[in-house]
Amino acid sequence: MLRRPMPGLIERYRQYLPFAEGDPVVSLEEGGTPLVPAPRLSARVGAEVFLKLEGANPTGSFKDRGMTTAVSAALREGAEAVICASTGNTAASLAAYAARAGIQGVVLVPEGKIALGKLAQALIYGAKVVSINGNFDAGLRLVRAIADEHPISLVNSVNEFRIEGQKTASFELLEQMDGAIDALCIPVGNAGNITAYWRGFSERGVHPRMRGFQAAGAAPLVSGKPVENPETVASAIRIGNPARWEQAMEAMTASGGAVNAVTDEQILDAYRFLAREEGVFCEPASAASVAGLLAFGAGGAERIACVLTGNGLKDPDTALSQVDGVIACDAELEAIVSAVL
Ligand code: F0G
């Protein structure tokens, strides 16, 4: 059989994951994402900064790391359907892995608050997409209740297998940075990902400062209380009551890190900066990590990784709202030359 140069996460990290040889594996060969240096960002903050491009995963976000494990485990348990509430990326990822597994995917999304690309993904992969007139937090309460009563497997990050899969990003970072990492900057929504990174680092005995960033209009961890009506341009992290609240706070406290808020304006500045100055197009929520680093500084760290959680193509509407637009021109040489040169 052809040896696969880059197998999926379960095969690559099986000894650190709760999967035995012979267990079913549902994979799209996720993980193994690039870590690119960010020279202009580095110059701005006075530290060596790297960008972990999680948008390079099969469905364009880090969620695939936790979905290969959660859906594989669900299949092992005999599940015939999986469900989640989502601001979009978990929905897209669930839909893809459910399709791959040959089981039904069901997703609840907040009406009108999910980026276009994510909605298209969830639908084309064949999930049942239910739009509710409530936010993510309301959706999560509903799917928890549904999964308690019915034979459908819940794969939000309250599912331990999600955290197990997502911790592999830390393993990769340590390989890519040769173990030398002083701080991690990461956006925080439902707080599963920061929990997973911390678990991964801790399992390797490495303890970089965990610096979480929330959008100012959806910053319950910063204010210390749930936010009833979270609001932000970064729709992926429009969450008012994170499920992994305590664990996220524990990660930041134990590592000497912190949680801070960044405004939508700071997020969009970082979003445009990354695209124009580094050639990296991420989604607005992902840019919160870089917005936070720019706003609060390197804090003495010499080598920093910023997690860019999702691909910019997920949210074309926000991208188009941030640019001047196209140059309309007659199909004539002279006209084009004078328009652009
Ligand atoms: N960045 C992106 C692009 C996300 O989609 C999410 C979460 C986060 C960051 C925050 O990660 O929740 O683990 O703290 N998206 C979830 C979803 C909520 O439904 O797609 P977290």
Short mmCIF file of C-alpha atoms and ligand atoms in Angstrom, two decimals, residues 61-63 85-91 118 136 156-157 162 166 187-194 236-237 239 283 285-286 309-310, ligand 1:
data_model
loop_
_atom_site.label_atom_id
_atom_site.label_comp_id
_atom_site.label_asym_id
_atom_site.label_seq_id
_atom_site.Cartn_x
_atom_site.Cartn_y
_atom_site.Cartn_z
CA SER A 61 -10.52 26.14 10.19
CA PHE A 62 -8.92 24.53 13.25
CA LYS A 63 -12.20 22.76 13.98
CA ALA A 85 -24.52 24.56 17.83
CA SER A 86 -22.17 26.82 15.95
CA THR A 87 -21.16 30.29 14.89
CA GLY A 88 -20.23 28.64 11.58
CA ASN A 89 -16.90 26.85 11.54
CA THR A 90 -17.86 23.94 13.76
CA ALA A 91 -20.97 23.54 11.59
CA LYS A 118 -19.49 28.66 6.39
CA PHE A 136 -24.76 30.66 19.98
CA ASN A 156 -19.39 20.80 20.44
CA SER A 157 -16.18 21.37 22.38
CA ARG A 162 -12.76 17.68 20.52
CA GLN A 166 -7.28 20.14 19.04
CA PRO A 187 -8.80 34.24 19.99
CA VAL A 188 -11.26 32.97 22.59
CA GLY A 189 -14.95 32.27 22.01
CA ASN A 190 -16.38 29.16 23.61
CA ALA A 191 -12.89 28.65 25.08
CA GLY A 192 -12.33 25.09 23.83
CA ASN A 193 -9.29 25.88 21.74
CA ILE A 194 -7.23 27.66 24.39
CA ALA A 236 -17.09 33.32 14.99
CA ILE A 237 -16.46 34.50 18.56
CA ILE A 239 -20.32 34.16 22.39
CA GLU A 283 -11.14 35.62 9.11
CA ALA A 285 -12.07 36.31 14.65
CA SER A 286 -8.61 34.96 13.86
CA THR A 309 -7.94 29.98 13.42
CA GLY A 310 -9.84 30.29 10.15
N1 F0G B 1 -11.69 31.47 15.73
C1 F0G B 1 -12.61 30.96 14.90
C2 F0G B 1 -12.44 31.19 13.44
C3 F0G B 1 -13.70 30.22 15.40
O1 F0G B 1 -14.59 29.72 14.55
C4 F0G B 1 -13.82 30.04 16.80
C5 F0G B 1 -14.96 29.31 17.36
C6 F0G B 1 -12.83 30.59 17.61
C7 F0G B 1 -11.79 31.28 17.05
C8 F0G B 1 -12.86 30.44 19.09
O2 F0G B 1 -12.55 29.14 19.50
O3 F0G B 1 -14.64 28.64 20.73
O4 F0G B 1 -12.62 27.21 20.98
O5 F0G B 1 -12.68 29.51 21.94
N2 F0G B 1 -15.94 28.92 16.68
C9 F0G B 1 -17.02 28.07 17.19
C10 F0G B 1 -17.92 27.62 16.07
C11 F0G B 1 -17.73 28.60 18.36
O6 F0G B 1 -19.10 27.32 16.30
O7 F0G B 1 -17.45 27.53 14.93
P1 F0G B 1 -13.15 28.58 20.87
#
